[in-house]
Coordinates of C-alpha atoms (C1' of nucleotides) in Angstrom, one line a residue:
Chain A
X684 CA 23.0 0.2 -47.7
X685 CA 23.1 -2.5 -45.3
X686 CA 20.5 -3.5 -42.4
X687 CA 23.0 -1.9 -39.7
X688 CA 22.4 2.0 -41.7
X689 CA 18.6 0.8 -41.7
X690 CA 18.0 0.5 -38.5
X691 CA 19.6 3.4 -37.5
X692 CA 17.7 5.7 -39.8
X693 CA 14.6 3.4 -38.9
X694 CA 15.1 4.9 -34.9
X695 CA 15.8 8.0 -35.9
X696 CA 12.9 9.0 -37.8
X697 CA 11.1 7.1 -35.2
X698 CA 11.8 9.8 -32.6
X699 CA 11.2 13.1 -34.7
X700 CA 7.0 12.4 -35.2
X701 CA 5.9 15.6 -34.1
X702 CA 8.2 17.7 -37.0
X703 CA 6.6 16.8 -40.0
X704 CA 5.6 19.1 -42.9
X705 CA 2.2 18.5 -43.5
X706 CA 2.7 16.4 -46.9
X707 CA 5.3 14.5 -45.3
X708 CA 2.4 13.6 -42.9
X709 CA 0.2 13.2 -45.8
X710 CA 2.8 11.2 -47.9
X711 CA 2.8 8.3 -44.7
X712 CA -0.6 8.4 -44.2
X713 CA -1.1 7.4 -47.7
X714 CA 1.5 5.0 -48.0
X715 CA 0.2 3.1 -45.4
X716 CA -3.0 2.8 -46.5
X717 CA -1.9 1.4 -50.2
X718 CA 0.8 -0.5 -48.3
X719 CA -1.8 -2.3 -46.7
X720 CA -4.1 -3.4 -49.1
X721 CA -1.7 -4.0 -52.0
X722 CA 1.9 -4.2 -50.7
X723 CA 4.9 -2.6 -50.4
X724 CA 6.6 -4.6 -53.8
X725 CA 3.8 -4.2 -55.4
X726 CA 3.2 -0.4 -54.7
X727 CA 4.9 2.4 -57.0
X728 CA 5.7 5.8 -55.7
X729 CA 4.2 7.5 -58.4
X730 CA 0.7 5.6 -57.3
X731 CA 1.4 6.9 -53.4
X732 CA 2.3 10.4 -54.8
X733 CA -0.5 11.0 -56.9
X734 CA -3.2 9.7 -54.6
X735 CA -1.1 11.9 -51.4
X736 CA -1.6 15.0 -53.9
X737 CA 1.8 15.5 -53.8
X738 CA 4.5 15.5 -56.8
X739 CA 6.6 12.5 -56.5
X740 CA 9.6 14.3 -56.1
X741 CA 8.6 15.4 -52.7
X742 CA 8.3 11.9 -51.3
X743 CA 11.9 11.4 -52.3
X744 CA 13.2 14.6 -50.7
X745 CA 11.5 13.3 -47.7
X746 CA 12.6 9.5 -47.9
X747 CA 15.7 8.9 -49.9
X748 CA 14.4 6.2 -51.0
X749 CA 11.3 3.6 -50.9
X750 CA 12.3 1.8 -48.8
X751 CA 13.0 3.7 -46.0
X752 CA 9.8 4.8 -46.9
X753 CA 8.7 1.6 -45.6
X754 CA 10.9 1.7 -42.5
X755 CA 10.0 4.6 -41.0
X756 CA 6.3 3.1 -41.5
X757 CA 7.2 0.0 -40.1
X758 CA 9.9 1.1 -36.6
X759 CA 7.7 2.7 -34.8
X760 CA 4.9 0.2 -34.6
X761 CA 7.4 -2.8 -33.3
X762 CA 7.8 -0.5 -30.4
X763 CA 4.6 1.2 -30.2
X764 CA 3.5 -3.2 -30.1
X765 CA 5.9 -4.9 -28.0
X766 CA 6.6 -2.4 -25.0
X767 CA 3.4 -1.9 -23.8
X768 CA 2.8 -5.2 -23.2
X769 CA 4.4 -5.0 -19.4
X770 CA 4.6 -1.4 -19.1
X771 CA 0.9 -0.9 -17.8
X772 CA 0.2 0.6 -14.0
X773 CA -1.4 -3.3 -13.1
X774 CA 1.2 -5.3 -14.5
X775 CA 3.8 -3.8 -11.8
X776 CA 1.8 -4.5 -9.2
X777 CA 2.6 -8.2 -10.3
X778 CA 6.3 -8.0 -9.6
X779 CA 5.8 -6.1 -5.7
X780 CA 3.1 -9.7 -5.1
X781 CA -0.1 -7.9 -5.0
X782 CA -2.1 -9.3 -7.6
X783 CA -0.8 -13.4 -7.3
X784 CA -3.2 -14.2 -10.7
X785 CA -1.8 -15.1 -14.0
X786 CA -5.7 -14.8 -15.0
X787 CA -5.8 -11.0 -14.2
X788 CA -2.6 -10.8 -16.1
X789 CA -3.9 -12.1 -19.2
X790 CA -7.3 -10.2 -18.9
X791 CA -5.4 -7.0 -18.6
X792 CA -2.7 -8.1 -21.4
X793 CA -5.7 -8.8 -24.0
X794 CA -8.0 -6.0 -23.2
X795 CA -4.6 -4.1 -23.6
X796 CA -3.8 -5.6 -26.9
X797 CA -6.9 -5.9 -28.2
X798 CA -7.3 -1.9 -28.1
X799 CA -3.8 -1.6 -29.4
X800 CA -4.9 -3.9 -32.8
X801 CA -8.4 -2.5 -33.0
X802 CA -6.6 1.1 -33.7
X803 CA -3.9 -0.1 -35.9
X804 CA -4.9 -2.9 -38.4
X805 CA -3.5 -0.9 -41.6
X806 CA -0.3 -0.6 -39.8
X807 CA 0.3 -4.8 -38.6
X808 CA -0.9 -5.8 -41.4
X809 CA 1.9 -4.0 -42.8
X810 CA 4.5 -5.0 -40.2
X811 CA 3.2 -8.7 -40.8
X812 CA 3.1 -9.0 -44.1
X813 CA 6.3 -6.8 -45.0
X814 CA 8.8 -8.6 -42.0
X815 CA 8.5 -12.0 -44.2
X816 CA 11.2 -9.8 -47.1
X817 CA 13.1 -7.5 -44.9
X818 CA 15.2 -9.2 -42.3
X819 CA 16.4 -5.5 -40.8
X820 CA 12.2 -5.9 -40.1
X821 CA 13.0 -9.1 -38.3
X822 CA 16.2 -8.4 -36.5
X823 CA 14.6 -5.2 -35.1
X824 CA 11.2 -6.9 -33.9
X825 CA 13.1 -9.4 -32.4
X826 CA 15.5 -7.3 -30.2
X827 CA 12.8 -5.6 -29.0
X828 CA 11.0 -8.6 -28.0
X829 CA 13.7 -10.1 -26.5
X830 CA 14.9 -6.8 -24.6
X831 CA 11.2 -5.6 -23.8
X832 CA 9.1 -8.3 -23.8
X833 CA 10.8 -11.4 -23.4
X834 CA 12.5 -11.4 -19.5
X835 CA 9.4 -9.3 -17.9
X836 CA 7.0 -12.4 -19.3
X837 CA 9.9 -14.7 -18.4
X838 CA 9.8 -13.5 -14.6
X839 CA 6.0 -13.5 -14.3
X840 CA 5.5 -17.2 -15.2
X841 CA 8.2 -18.6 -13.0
X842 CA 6.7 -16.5 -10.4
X843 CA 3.5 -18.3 -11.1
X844 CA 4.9 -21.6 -11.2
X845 CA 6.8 -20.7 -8.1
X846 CA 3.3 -20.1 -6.3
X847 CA 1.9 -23.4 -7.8
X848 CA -0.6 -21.4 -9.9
X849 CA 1.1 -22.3 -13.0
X850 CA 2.0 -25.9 -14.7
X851 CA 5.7 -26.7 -14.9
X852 CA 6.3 -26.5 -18.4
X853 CA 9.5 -24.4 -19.7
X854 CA 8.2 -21.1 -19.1
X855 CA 9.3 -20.6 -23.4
X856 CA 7.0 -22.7 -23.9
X857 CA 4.1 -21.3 -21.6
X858 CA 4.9 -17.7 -23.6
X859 CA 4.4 -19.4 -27.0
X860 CA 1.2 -21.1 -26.3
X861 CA -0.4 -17.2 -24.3
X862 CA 1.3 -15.3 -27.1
X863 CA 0.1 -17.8 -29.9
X864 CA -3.5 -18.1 -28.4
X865 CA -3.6 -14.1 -28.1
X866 CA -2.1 -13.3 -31.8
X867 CA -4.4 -16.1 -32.9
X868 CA -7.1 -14.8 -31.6
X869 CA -6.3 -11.1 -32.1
X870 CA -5.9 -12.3 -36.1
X871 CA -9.0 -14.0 -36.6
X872 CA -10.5 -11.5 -34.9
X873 CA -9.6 -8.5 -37.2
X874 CA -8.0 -9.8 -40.3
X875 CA -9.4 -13.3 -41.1
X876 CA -12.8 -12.8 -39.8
X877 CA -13.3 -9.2 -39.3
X878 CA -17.0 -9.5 -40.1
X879 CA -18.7 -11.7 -38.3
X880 CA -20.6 -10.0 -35.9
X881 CA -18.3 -10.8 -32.6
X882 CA -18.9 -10.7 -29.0
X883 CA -15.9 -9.3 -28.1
X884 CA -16.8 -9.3 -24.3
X885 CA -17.3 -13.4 -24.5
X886 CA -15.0 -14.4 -26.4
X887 CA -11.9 -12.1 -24.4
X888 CA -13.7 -14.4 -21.2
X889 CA -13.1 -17.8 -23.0
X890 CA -9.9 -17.3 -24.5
X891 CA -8.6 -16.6 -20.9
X892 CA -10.4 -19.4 -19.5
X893 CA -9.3 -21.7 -22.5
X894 CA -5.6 -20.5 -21.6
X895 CA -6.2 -21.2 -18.3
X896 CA -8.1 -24.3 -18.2
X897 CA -8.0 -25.9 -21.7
X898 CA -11.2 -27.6 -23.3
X899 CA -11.9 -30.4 -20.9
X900 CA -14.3 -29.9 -19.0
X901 CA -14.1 -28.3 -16.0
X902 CA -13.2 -30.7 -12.6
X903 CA -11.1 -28.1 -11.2
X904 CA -13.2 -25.3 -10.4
X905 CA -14.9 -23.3 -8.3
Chain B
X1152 CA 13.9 -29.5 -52.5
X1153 CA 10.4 -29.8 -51.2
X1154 CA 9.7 -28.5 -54.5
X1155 CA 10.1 -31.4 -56.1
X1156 CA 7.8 -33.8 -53.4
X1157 CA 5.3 -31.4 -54.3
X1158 CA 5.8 -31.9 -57.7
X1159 CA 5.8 -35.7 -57.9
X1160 CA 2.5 -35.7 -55.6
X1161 CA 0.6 -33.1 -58.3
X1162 CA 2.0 -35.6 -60.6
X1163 CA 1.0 -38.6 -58.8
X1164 CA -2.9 -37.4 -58.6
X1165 CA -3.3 -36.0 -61.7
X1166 CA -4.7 -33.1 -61.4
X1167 CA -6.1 -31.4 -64.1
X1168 CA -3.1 -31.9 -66.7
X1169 CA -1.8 -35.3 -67.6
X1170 CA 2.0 -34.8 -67.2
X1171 CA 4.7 -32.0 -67.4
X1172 CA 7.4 -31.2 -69.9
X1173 CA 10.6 -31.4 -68.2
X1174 CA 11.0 -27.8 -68.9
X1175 CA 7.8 -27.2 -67.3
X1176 CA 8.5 -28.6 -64.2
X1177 CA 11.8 -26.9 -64.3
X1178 CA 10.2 -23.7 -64.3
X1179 CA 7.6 -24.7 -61.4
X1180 CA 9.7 -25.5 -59.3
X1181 CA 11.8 -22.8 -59.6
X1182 CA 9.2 -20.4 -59.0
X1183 CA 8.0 -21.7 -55.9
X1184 CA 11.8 -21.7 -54.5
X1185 CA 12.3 -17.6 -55.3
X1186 CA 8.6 -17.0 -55.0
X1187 CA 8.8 -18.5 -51.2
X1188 CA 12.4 -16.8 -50.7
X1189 CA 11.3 -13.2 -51.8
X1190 CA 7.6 -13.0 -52.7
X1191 CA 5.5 -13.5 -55.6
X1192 CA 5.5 -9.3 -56.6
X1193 CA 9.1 -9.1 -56.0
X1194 CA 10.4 -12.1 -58.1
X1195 CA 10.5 -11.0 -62.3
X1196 CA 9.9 -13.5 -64.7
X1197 CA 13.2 -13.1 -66.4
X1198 CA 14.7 -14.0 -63.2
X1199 CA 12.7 -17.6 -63.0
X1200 CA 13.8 -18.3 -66.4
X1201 CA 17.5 -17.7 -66.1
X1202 CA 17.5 -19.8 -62.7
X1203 CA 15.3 -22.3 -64.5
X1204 CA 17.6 -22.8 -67.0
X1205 CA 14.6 -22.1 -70.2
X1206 CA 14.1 -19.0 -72.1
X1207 CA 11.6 -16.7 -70.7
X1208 CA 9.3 -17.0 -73.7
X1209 CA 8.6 -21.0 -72.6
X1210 CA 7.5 -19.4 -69.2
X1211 CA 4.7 -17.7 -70.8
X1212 CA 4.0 -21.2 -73.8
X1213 CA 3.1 -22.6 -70.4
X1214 CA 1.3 -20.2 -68.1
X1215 CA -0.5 -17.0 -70.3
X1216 CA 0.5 -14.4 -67.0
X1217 CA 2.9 -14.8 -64.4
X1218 CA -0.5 -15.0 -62.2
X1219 CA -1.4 -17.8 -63.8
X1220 CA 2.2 -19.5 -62.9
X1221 CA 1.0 -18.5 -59.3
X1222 CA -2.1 -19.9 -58.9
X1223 CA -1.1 -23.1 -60.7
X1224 CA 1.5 -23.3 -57.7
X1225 CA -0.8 -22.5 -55.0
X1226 CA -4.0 -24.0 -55.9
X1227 CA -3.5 -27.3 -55.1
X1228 CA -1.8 -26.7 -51.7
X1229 CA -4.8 -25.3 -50.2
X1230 CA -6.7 -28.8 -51.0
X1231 CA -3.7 -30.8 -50.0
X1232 CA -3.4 -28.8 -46.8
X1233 CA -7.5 -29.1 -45.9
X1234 CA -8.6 -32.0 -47.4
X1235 CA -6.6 -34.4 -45.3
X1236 CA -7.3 -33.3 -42.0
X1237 CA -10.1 -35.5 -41.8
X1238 CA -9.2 -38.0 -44.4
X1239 CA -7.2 -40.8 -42.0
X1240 CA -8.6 -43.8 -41.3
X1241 CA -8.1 -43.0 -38.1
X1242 CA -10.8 -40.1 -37.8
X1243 CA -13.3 -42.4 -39.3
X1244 CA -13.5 -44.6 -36.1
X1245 CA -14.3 -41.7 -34.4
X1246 CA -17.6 -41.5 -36.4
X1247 CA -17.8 -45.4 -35.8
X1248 CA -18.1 -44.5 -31.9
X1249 CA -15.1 -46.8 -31.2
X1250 CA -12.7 -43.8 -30.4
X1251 CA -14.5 -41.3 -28.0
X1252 CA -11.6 -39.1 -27.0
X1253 CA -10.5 -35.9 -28.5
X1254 CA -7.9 -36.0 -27.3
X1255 CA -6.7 -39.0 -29.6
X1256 CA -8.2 -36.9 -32.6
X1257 CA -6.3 -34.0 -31.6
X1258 CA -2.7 -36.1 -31.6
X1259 CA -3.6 -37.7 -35.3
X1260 CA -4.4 -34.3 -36.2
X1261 CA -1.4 -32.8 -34.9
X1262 CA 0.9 -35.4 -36.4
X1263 CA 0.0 -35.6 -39.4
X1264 CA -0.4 -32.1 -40.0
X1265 CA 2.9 -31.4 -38.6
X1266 CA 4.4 -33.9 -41.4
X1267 CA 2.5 -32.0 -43.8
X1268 CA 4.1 -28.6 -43.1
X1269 CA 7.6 -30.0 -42.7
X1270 CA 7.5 -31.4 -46.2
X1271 CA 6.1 -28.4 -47.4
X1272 CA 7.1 -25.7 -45.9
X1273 CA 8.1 -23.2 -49.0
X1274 CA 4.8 -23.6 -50.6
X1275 CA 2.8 -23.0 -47.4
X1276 CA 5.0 -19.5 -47.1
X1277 CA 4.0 -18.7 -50.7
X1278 CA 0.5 -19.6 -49.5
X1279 CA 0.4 -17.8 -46.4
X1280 CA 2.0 -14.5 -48.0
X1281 CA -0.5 -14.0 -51.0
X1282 CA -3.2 -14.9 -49.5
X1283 CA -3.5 -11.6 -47.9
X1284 CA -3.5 -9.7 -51.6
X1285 CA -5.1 -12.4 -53.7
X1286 CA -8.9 -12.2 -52.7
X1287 CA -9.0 -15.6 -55.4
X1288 CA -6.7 -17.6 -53.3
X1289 CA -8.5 -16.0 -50.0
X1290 CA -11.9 -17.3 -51.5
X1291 CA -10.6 -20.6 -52.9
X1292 CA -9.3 -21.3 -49.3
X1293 CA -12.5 -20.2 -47.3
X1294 CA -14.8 -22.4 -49.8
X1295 CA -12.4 -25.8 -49.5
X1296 CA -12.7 -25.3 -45.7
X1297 CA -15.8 -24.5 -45.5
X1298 CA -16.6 -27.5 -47.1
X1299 CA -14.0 -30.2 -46.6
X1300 CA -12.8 -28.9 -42.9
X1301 CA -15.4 -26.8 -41.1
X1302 CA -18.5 -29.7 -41.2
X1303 CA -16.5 -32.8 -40.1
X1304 CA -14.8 -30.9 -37.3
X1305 CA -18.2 -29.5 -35.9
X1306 CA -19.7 -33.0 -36.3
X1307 CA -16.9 -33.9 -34.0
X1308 CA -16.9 -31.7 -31.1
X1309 CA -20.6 -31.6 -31.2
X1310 CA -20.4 -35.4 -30.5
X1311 CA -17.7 -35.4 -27.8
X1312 CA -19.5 -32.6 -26.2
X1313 CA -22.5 -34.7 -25.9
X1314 CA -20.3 -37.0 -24.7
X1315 CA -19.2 -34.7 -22.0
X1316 CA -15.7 -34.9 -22.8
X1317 CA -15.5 -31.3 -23.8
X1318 CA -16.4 -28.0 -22.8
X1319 CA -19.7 -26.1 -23.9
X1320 CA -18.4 -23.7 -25.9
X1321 CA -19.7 -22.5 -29.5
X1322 CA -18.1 -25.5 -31.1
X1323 CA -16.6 -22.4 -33.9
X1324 CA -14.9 -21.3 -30.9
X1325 CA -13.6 -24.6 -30.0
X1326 CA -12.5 -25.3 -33.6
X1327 CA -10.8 -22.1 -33.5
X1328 CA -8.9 -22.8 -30.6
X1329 CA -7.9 -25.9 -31.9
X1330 CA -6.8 -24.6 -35.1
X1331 CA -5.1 -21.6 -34.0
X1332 CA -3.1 -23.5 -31.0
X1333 CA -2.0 -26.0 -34.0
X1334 CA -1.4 -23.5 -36.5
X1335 CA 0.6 -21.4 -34.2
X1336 CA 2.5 -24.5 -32.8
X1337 CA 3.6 -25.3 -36.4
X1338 CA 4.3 -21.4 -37.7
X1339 CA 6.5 -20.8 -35.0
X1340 CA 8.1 -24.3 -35.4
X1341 CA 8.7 -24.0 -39.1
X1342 CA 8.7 -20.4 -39.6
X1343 CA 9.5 -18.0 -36.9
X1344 CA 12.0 -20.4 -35.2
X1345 CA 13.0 -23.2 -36.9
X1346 CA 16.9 -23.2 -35.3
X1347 CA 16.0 -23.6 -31.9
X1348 CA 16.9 -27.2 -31.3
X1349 CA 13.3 -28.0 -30.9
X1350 CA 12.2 -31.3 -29.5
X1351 CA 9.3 -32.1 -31.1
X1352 CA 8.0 -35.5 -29.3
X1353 CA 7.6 -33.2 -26.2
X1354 CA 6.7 -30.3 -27.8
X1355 CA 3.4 -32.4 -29.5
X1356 CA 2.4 -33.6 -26.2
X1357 CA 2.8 -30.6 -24.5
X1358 CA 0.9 -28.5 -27.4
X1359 CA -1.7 -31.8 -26.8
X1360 CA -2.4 -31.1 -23.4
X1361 CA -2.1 -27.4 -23.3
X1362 CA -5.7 -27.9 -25.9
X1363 CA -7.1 -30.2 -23.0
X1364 CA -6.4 -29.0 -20.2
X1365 CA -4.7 -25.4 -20.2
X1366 CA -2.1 -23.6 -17.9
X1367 CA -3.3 -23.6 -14.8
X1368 CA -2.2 -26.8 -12.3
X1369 CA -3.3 -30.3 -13.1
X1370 CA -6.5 -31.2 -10.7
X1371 CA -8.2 -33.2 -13.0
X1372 CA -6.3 -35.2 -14.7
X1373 CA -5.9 -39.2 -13.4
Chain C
dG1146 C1' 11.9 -41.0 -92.8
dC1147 C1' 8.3 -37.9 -93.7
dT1148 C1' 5.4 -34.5 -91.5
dA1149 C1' 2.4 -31.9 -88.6
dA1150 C1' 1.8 -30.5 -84.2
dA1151 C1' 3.9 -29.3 -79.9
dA1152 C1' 7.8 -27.3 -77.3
dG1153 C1' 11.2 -24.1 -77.0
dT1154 C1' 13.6 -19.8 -78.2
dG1155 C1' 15.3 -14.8 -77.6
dA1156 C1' 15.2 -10.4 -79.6
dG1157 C1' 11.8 -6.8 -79.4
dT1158 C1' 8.2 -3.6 -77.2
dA1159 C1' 5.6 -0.4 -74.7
dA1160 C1' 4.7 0.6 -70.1
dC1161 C1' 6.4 1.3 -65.9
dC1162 C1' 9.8 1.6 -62.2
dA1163 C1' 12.6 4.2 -58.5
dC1164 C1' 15.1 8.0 -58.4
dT1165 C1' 17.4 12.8 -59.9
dC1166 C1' 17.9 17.7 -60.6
dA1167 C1' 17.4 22.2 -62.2
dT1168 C1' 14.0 25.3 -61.1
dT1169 C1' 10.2 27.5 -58.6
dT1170 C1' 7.6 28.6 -54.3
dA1171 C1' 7.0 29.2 -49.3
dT1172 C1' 8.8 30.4 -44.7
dG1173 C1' 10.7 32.9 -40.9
dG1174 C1' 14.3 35.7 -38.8
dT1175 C1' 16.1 40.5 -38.8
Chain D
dA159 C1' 11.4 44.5 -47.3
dC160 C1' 15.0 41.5 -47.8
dC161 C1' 17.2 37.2 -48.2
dA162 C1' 18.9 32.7 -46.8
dT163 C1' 17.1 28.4 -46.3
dA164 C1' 13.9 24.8 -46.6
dA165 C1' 10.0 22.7 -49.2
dA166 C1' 8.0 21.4 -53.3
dT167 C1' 7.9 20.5 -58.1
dG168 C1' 7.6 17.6 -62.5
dA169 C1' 9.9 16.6 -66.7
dG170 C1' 13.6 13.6 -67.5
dT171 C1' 16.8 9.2 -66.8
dG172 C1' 18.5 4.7 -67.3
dG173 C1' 17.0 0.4 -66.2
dT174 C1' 13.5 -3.2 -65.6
dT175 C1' 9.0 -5.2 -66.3
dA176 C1' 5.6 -8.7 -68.2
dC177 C1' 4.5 -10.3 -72.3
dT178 C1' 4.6 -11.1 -77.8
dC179 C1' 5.9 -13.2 -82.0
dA180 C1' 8.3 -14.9 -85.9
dC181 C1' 11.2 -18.4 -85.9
dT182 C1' 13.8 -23.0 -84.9
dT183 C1' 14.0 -27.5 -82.7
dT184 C1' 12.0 -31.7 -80.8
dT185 C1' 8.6 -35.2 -80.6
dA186 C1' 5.4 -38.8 -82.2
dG187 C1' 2.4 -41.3 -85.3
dC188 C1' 2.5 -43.6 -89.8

DNA sequence: GCTAAAAGTGAGTAACCACTCATTTATGGT
DNA sequence: ACCATAAATGAGTGGTTACTCACTTTTAGC
């Protein structure tokens, strides 16, 4: 099978969530969990079937094999990640020039985010660790970054910049270092350092103001 | 191959054993080429061998477990990737008092991290992937920069905030911004996009002054 | 040039792998 | 109550896995 059958089956069982047989349900819900803390490669389907209480043959009647398995793990986080980023009530607001503030944009972005990760850390860990090995993984996150994400970002800083609120670097290069600060954060946060007694309130206000105004001190403002 | 530099430099030091069969070498440095291509659980001994050129059995003369070929590959990366990032003569001087300006440190930092990666770049993916399901090479890492990165670093903002040159933050969270800005500068060089006709003089400075001084417009700077 | 240790070999092994299939069980429409 | 269809089963399949071991070859000191 090549990526191009992958990723069609990846969408399609995608969209059908709601009609799943209860050890199907069971059968993901398990998966992901070993997925995560051991890995797909390493990760048998006899292992996934005996702790889903489930005989293995079910999980291929289900899957054809293990790997779309995986796949059907994996497609709908990408989207479930990457659209919401611009998609919220506030961010549109942006684009009819009522809210002039790339700060409020990056609060609402990370509070956004941050929610998003805090309820799904089995799951990216998975998408994370598995998109190194499966380049249909890749292609797909990456078309839906640069069809979701991508342009509505792209618009928003050159608006910025446009209103002098912004510095006039390449605006690719203003997405890598918000998107690169917020995943870094994001991933120290809940993988890395998971236990170390955060204050999530503070450090959500400095990584915005570190975005915003770097680590010199502050001439600038108010 | 990068491979190979590696080789020569474990060679050059010393480490724990004298010097490597021919054979042995062979076999290391085929392992970290499929081991970075495909991941360590994915990759079968028989298949290193028969690349390698040697009959599986001298795999396992050499290294009792195919763990045991992994951690003998990824061990001394983690040291080589720490240790040095305080080890130029340049960061010295700071401790001298003759260079008060972090954002010098940052640029000797940058560079010479940045060479680092470049040479290196299939071990550091080898790193980076089984980190996450090797709590050995997770605890090996934590301990080596704990106590060859973490105390310098924090001796170092600690002094150029006393110097008011950089903001009161927790200095954890300033090292963390430092390290993740860096970090993320160099994975998405290297790893997420390294065909994107990058040009990295610019790129540096900009990733430089993004640390000091953020996104928002330029008051402050002379 | 002898010899003992070290390096290298590859067929063999038991466990395990993803996946199949003939068969049994559950479901829902009439 | 009947039956067509879908869901579920688990023993079985051929292939692969990490690792072993009796054996051969190479190396190095005298």
């Amino acid at each position: 099978m090549n990526a191009k059958d992958y990723l069609e089956q990846l969408v399609k069982v995608g969209e059908k969530e709601d009609e799943l047989t209860p050890k199907q349900a069971k059968i993901l819900e398990t998966a992901i969990e070993i997925f995560a803390e051991k890995g797909y490669a390493s990760t048998s389907t006899s292992e996934i079937a005996k702790k889903a209480g489930v005989a293995e043959g079910t999980i291929f009647r289900h899957f054809k094999t293990k790997k779309e398995l995986l796949f059907s793990i994996v497609s709908p986080v990408i989207t479930k990640f990457a659209v919401p980023f611009f998609a919220t009530h506030f961010v549109n607001q942006v684009f009819q020039e009522k809210t002039p503030d790339y700060e409020q944009l990056l609060r609402k972005l990370i509070m956004n985010r941050f929610e998003f990760v805090k309820n799904n850390i089995p799951l990216l860990k998975i998408l994370l660790q598995e998109m190194a090995f499966h380049p249909e993984i890749q292609q797909s996150f990456q078309e839906v970054f640069r069809r979701e994400v991508f342009p509505k970002f792209d618009e928003a800083v050159k608006y910025y910049q446009k209103n002098g609120k912004l510095i006039a670097y390449p605006s690719g290069t203003i997405i890598r270092f918000t998107m690169t600060t917020i995943i870094g954060f994001l991933i120290t946060r809940f993988i890395v350092m998971p236990d170390e007694g955060w204050k999530d309130d503070e450090e959500i206000d400095r990584t915005i103001h570190f975005l915003m105004y770097g680590l010199s001190i502050e001439k600038s403002k108010d």
